[in-house]
Every structure is written in structure tokens, then in C-alpha cells.
mmCIF file of C-alpha atoms in Angstrom:
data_model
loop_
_atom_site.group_PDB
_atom_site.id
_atom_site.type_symbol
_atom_site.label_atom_id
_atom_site.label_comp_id
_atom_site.label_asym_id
_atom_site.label_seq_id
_atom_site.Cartn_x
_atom_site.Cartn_y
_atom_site.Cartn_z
ATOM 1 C CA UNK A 906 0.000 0.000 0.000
ATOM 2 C CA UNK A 907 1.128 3.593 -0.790
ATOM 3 C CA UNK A 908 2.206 5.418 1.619
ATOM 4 C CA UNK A 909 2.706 9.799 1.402
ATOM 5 C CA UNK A 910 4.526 11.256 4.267
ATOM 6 C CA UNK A 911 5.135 15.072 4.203
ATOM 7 C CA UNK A 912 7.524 17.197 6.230
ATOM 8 C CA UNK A 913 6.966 18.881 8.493
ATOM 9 C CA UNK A 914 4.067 18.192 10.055
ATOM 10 C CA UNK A 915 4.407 22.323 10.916
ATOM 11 C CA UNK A 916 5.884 25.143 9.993
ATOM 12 C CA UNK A 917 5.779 28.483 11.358
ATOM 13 C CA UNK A 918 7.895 31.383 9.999
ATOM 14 C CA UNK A 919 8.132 34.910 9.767
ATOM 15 C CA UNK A 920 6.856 36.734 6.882
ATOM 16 C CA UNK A 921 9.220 37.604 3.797
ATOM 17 C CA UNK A 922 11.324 33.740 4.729
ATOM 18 C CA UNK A 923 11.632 31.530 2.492
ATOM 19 C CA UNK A 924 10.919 27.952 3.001
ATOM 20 C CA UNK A 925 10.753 24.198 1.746
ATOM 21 C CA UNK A 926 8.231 21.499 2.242
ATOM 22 C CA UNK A 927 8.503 17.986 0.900
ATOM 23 C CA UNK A 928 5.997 14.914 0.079
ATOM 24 C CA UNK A 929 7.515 11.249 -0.054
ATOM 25 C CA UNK A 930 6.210 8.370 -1.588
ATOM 26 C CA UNK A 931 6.468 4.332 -0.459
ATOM 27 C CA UNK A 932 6.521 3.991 -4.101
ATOM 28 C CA UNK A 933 6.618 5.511 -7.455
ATOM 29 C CA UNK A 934 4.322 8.510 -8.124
ATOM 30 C CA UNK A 935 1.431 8.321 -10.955
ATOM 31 C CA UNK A 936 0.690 12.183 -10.609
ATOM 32 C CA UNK A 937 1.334 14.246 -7.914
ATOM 33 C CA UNK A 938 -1.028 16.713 -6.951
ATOM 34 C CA UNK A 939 -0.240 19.583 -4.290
ATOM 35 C CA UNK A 940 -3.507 21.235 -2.810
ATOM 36 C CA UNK A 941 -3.601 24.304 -0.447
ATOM 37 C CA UNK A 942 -6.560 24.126 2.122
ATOM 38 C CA UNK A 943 -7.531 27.147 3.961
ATOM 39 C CA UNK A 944 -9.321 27.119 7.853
ATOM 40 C CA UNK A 945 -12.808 26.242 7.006
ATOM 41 C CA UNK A 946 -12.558 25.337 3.226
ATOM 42 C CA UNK A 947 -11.996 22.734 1.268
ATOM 43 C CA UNK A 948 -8.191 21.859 -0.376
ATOM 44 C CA UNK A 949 -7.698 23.578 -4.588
ATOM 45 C CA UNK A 950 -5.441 22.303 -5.772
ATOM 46 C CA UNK A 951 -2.194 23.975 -6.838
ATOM 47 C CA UNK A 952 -0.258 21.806 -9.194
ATOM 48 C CA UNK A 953 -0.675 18.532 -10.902
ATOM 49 C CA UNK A 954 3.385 17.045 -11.542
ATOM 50 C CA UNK A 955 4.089 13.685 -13.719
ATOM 51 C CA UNK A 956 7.317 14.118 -14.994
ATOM 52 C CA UNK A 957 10.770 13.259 -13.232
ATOM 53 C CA UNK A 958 12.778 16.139 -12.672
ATOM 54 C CA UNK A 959 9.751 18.316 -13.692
ATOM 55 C CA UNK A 960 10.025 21.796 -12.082
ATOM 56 C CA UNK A 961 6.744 24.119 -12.428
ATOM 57 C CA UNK A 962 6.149 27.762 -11.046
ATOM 58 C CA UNK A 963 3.219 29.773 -9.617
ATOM 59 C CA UNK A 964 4.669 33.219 -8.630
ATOM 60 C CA UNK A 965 6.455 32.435 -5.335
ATOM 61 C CA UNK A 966 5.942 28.361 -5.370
ATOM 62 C CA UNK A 967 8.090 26.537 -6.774
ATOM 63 C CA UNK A 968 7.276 22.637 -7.575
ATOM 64 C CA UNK A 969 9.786 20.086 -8.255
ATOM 65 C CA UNK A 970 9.138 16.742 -8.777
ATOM 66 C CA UNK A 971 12.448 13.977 -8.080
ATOM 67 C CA UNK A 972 14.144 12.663 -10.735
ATOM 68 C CA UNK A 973 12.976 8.950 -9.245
ATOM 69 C CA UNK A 974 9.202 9.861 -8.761
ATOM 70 C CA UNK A 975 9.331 8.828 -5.045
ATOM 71 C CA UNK A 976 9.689 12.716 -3.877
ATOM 72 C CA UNK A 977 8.584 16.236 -4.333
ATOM 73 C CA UNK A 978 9.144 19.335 -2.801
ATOM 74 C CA UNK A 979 7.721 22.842 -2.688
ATOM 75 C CA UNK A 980 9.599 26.142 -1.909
ATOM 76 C CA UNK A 981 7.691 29.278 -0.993
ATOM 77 C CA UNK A 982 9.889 31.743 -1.546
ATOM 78 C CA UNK A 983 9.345 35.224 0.754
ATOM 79 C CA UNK A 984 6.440 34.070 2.508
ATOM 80 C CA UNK A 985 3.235 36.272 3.197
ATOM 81 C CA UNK A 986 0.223 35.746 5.437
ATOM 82 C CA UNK A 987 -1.539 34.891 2.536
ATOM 83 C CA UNK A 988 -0.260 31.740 2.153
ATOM 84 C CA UNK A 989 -1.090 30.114 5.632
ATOM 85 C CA UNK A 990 -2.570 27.084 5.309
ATOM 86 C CA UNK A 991 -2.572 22.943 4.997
ATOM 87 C CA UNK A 992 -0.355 22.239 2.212
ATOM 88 C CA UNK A 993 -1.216 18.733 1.592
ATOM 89 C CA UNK A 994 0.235 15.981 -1.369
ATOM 90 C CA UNK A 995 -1.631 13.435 -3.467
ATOM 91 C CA UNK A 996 -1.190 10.829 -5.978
ATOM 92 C CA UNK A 997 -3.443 8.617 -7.692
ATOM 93 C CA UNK A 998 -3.945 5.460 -6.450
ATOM 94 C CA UNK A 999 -2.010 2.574 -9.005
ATOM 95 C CA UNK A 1000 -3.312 4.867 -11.584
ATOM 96 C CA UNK A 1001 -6.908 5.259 -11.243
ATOM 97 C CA UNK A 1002 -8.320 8.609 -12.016
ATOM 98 C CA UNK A 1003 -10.792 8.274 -9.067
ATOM 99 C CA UNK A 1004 -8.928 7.348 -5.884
ATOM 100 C CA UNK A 1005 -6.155 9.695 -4.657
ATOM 101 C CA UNK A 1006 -3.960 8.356 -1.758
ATOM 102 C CA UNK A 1007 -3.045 11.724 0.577
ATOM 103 C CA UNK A 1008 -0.499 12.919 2.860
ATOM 104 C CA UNK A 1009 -1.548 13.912 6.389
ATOM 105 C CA UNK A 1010 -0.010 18.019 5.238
ATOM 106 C CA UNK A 1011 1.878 20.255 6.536
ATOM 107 C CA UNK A 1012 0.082 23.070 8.810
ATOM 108 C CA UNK A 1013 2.339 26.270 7.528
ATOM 109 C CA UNK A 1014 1.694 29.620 9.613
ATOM 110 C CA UNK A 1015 3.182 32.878 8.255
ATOM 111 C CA UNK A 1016 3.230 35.260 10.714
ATOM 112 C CA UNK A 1017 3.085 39.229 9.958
ATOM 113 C CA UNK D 1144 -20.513 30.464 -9.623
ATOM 114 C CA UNK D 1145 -21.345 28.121 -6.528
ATOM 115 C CA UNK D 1146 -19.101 25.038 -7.732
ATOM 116 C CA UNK D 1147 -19.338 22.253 -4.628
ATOM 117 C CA UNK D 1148 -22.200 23.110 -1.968
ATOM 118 C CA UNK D 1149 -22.740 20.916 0.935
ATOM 119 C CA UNK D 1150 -25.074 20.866 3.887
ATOM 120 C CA UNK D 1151 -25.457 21.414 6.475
ATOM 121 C CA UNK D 1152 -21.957 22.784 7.353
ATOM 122 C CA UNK D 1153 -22.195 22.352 10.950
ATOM 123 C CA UNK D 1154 -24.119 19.180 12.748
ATOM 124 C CA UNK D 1155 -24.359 17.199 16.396
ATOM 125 C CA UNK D 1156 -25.656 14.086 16.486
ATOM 126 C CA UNK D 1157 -26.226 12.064 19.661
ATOM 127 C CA UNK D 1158 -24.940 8.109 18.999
ATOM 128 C CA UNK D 1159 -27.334 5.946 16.962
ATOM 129 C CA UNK D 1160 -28.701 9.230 15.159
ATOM 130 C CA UNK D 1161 -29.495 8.907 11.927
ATOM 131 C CA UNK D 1162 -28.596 12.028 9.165
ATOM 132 C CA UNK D 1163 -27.868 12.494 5.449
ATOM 133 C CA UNK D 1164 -25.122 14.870 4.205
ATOM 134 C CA UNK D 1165 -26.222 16.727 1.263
ATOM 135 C CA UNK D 1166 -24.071 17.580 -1.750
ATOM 136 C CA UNK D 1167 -24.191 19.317 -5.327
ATOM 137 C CA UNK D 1168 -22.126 20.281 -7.893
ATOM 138 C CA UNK D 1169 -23.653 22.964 -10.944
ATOM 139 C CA UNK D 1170 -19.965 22.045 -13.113
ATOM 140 C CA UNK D 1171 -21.577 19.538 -14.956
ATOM 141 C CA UNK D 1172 -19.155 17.003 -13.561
ATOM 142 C CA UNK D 1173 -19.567 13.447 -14.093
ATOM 143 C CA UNK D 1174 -17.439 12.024 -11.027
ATOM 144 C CA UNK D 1175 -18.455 12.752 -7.418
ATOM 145 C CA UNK D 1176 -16.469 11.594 -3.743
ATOM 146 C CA UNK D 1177 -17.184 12.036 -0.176
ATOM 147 C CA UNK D 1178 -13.979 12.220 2.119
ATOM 148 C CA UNK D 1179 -13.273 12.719 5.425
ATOM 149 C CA UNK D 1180 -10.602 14.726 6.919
ATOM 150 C CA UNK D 1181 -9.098 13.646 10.579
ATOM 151 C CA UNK D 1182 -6.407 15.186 12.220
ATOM 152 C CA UNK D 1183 -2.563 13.910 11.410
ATOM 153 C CA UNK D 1184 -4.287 11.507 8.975
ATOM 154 C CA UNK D 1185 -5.003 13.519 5.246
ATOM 155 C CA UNK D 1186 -8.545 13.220 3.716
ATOM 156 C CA UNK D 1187 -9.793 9.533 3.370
ATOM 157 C CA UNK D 1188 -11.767 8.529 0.208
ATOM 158 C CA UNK D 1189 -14.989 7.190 2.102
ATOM 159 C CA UNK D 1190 -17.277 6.323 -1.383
ATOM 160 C CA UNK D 1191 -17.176 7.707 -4.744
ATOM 161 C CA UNK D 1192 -19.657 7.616 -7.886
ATOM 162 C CA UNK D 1193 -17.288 7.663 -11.210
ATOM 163 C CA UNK D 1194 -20.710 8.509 -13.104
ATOM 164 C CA UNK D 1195 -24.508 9.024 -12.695
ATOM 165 C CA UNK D 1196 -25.779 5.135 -11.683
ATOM 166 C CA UNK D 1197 -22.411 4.134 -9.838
ATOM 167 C CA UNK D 1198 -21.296 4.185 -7.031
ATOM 168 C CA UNK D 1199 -17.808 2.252 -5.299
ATOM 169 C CA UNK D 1200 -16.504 1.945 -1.993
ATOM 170 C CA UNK D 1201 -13.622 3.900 -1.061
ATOM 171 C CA UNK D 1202 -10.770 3.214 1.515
ATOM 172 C CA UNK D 1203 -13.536 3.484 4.687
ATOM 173 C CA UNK D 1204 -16.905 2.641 3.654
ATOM 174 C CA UNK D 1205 -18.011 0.929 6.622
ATOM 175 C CA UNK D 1206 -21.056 2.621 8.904
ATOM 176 C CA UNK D 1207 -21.807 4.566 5.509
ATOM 177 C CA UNK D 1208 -24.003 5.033 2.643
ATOM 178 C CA UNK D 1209 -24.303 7.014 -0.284
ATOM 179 C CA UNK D 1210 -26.897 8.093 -3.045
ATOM 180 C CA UNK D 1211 -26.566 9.706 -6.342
ATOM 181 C CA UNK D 1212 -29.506 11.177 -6.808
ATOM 182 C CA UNK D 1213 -28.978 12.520 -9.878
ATOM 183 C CA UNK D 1214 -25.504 14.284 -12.405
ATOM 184 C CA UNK D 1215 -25.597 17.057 -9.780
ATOM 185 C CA UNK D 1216 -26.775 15.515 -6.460
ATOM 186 C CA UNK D 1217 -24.704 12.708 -4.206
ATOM 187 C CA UNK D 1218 -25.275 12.150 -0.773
ATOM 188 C CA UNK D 1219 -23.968 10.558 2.388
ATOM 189 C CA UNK D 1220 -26.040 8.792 4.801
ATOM 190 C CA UNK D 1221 -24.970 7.778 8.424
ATOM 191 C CA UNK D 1222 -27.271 5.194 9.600
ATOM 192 C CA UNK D 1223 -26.554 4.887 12.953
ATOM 193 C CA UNK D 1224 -23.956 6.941 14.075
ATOM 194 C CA UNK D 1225 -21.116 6.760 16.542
ATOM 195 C CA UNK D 1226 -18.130 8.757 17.747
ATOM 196 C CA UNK D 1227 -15.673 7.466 15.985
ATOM 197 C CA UNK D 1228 -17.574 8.957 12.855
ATOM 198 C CA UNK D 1229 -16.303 12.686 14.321
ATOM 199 C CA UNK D 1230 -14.675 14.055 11.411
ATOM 200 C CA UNK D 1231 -15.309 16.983 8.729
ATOM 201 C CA UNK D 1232 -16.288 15.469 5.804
ATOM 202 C CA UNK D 1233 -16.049 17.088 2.368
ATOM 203 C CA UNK D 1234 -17.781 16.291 -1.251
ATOM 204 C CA UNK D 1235 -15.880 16.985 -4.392
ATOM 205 C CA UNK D 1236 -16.697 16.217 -7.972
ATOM 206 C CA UNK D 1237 -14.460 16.503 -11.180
ATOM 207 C CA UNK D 1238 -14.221 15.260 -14.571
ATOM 208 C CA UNK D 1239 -12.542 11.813 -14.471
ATOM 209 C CA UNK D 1240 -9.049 12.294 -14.207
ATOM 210 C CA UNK D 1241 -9.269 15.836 -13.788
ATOM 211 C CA UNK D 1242 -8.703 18.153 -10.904
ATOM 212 C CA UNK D 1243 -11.130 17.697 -8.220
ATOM 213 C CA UNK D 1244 -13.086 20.582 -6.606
ATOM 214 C CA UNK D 1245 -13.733 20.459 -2.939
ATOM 215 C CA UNK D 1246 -17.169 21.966 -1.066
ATOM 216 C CA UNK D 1247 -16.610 23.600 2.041
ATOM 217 C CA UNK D 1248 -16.690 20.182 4.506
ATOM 218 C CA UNK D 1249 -19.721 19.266 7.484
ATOM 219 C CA UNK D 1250 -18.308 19.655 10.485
ATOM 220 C CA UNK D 1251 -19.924 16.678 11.759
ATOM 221 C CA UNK D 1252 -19.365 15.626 15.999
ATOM 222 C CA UNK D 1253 -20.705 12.609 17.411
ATOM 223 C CA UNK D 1254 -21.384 12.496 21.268
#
């Protein structure tokens, strides 16, 4: 069975640091999916990754995706208030476009 | 542009209560889910309905069932509930293999 275990479970920083969380897989990824949930609201997702190596951008995040598709990372770089939140991974489960396996997130606080 | 709506968004039920979770999507999706969401332990895929006529067990089914209605409407019905069953529990829908889109969660406690 799958298994997604991000780091670290939480994260508080000032605002304008930079930082780096990370989402690790049992096994191979399918396609990695990094969500953003807000207190109160549901996850939206942020990114959808399937390629080794595969780096994408949105503004300050950065996404990378391991050259072995058993890791992925993402770096907020200067960090506003705006982007508190659970920062959680998922990857679809041996394939199937209906079941996603997740990671319990990372709790990130930015503090003014 | 409403997207996911559930209800209610807050609920107490005393143990053995009955209640239905109510859920609809105006996206024109074909693929629903119900999830819950527990502390230190991510969201858990509790049934899903890949199109209108199906549904499928998810990873915890058990003390759970489900309805869909209709393309918009899928629902999630505690029989008889109990306290392990405290959780927040969020309906999504999407296209297939698409990205999924999340309703604001029931808040749902158990005592």
C-alpha cells in the first residue's frame, strides 16, 4: 500500500522567509497533486506534476518533482500571510483517475 | 458560480442518530467523492460515484451510505452513528481524471 509522508508536520515562519516542504512516496508517483486548504474550506489544488525532474512555477511556489518519482518538494519563496494554510500531497492510487492516496499536510503559519 | 455546496456545514448528532449529508455540484461534472478529513491523517476517500448510476466503496466505507440522486446531487447517509464517525467530511466532484473541486466540509461531531 502507498504510503505519502510530508515534512513537516508544521511550519511556522516569519513573513518575507523563504521555506521548503517535501511529500515522499512508499513507491513511485502516478501524478502528484499539491492542494492548499484554507481554515474552514476545502483543499484547490495547486499543481498537478508527472514528470521526473519536472520543475513548475506559480509566482512564489516553486514545484519540483524527483528525478525517481518517489519525492517532491515545494519552496515558498518570501512568505506572506496569505499563504497560511494545509499544504497537503496526493497521488493517484495505481493509476486510477478516481482514488487519490493523501499525505496527512503540513500546517504552515506565516506570521506578519 | 457556486461550484461544490454541501449541507449542512455544521451538525451534532447524539450516537445511533441517523442524518444524510447533502451535496451538489452545478460544473456539470460526471465524477463525485465524499472524504473525510481527521487530524494527522489527510482526507480519506470514504465512497465515490465515477458517473450518474455508480457508485464504489472507497478506503472506509463501513457505517456509511451514499446516493446519487442525480448528475448534480450525491449524498452521504450515516445510519446509525457513533463517535468514531467525528470528522469533517467534504464532497468533491471533477471530470474523471481531472482536478477535483472540494465543497466547504460538514463539520460533523458525534457524542
Amino acid at each position: 500500500t502507498q504510503l505519502l509522508e510530508q515534512s513537516p508536520q508544521f511550519l511556522s515562519i516569519q513573513e518575507g522567509e523563504n521555506l521548503t516542504v517535501y511529500c515522499n512516496s512508499s513507491s513511485v508517483f502516478s501524478s502528484l497533486q499539491w492542494y492548499r486548504q484554507e481554515p474552514g474550506e476545502g483543499p484547490v489544488l495547486l499543481v498537478t506534476v508527472v514528470t521526473g525532474g519536472e520543475v513548475k512555477k506559480l509566482k512564489r511556489l516553486t514545484f519540483q518533482f524527483g528525478d525517481a518519482r518517489k519525492d517532491s518538494s515545494l519552496h515558498i519563496t518570501a512568505a506572506q500571510p496569505g499563504d497560511t494554510g494545509l499544504y497537503l500531497c496526493a497521488d493517484r492510487k495505481g493509476g486510477s483517475n478516481y482514488q487519490l492516496i493523501w499525505g496527512a499536510g503540513t500546517k504552515l503559519i506565516i506570521k506578519p | 458560480n457556486a461550484g461544490v455546496t454541501q449541507t449542512p456545514k455544521f451538525q451534532v448528532l447524539k450516537t445511533g442518530q441517523s442524518m444524510t449529508l447533502q451535496c451538489a455540484q452545478d460544473m456539470n461534472h460526471n465524477s463525485m467523492y465524499w472524504y473525510r478529513q481527521d487530524p494527522g491523517m489527510g482526507l480519506r476517500l470514504i465512497y465515490y460515484s465515477a458517473s450518474e448510476g455508480t457508485t464504489d466503496k472507497g478506503e472506509v466505507p463501513n457505517g456509511y451510505n451514499v446516493s446519487r440522486l442525480n448528475k448534480r446531487e450525491f449524498s452521504l447517509r450515516l445510519e446509525s452513528a457513533a463517535p468514531s464517525q467525528t470528522s469533517v467530511y467534504f464532497c468533491a466532484s471533477s471530470t474523471g481524471g481531472s482536478e477535483a473541486v472540494f465543497g466547504q466540509g460538514t463539520r460533523l461531531t458525534v457524542v
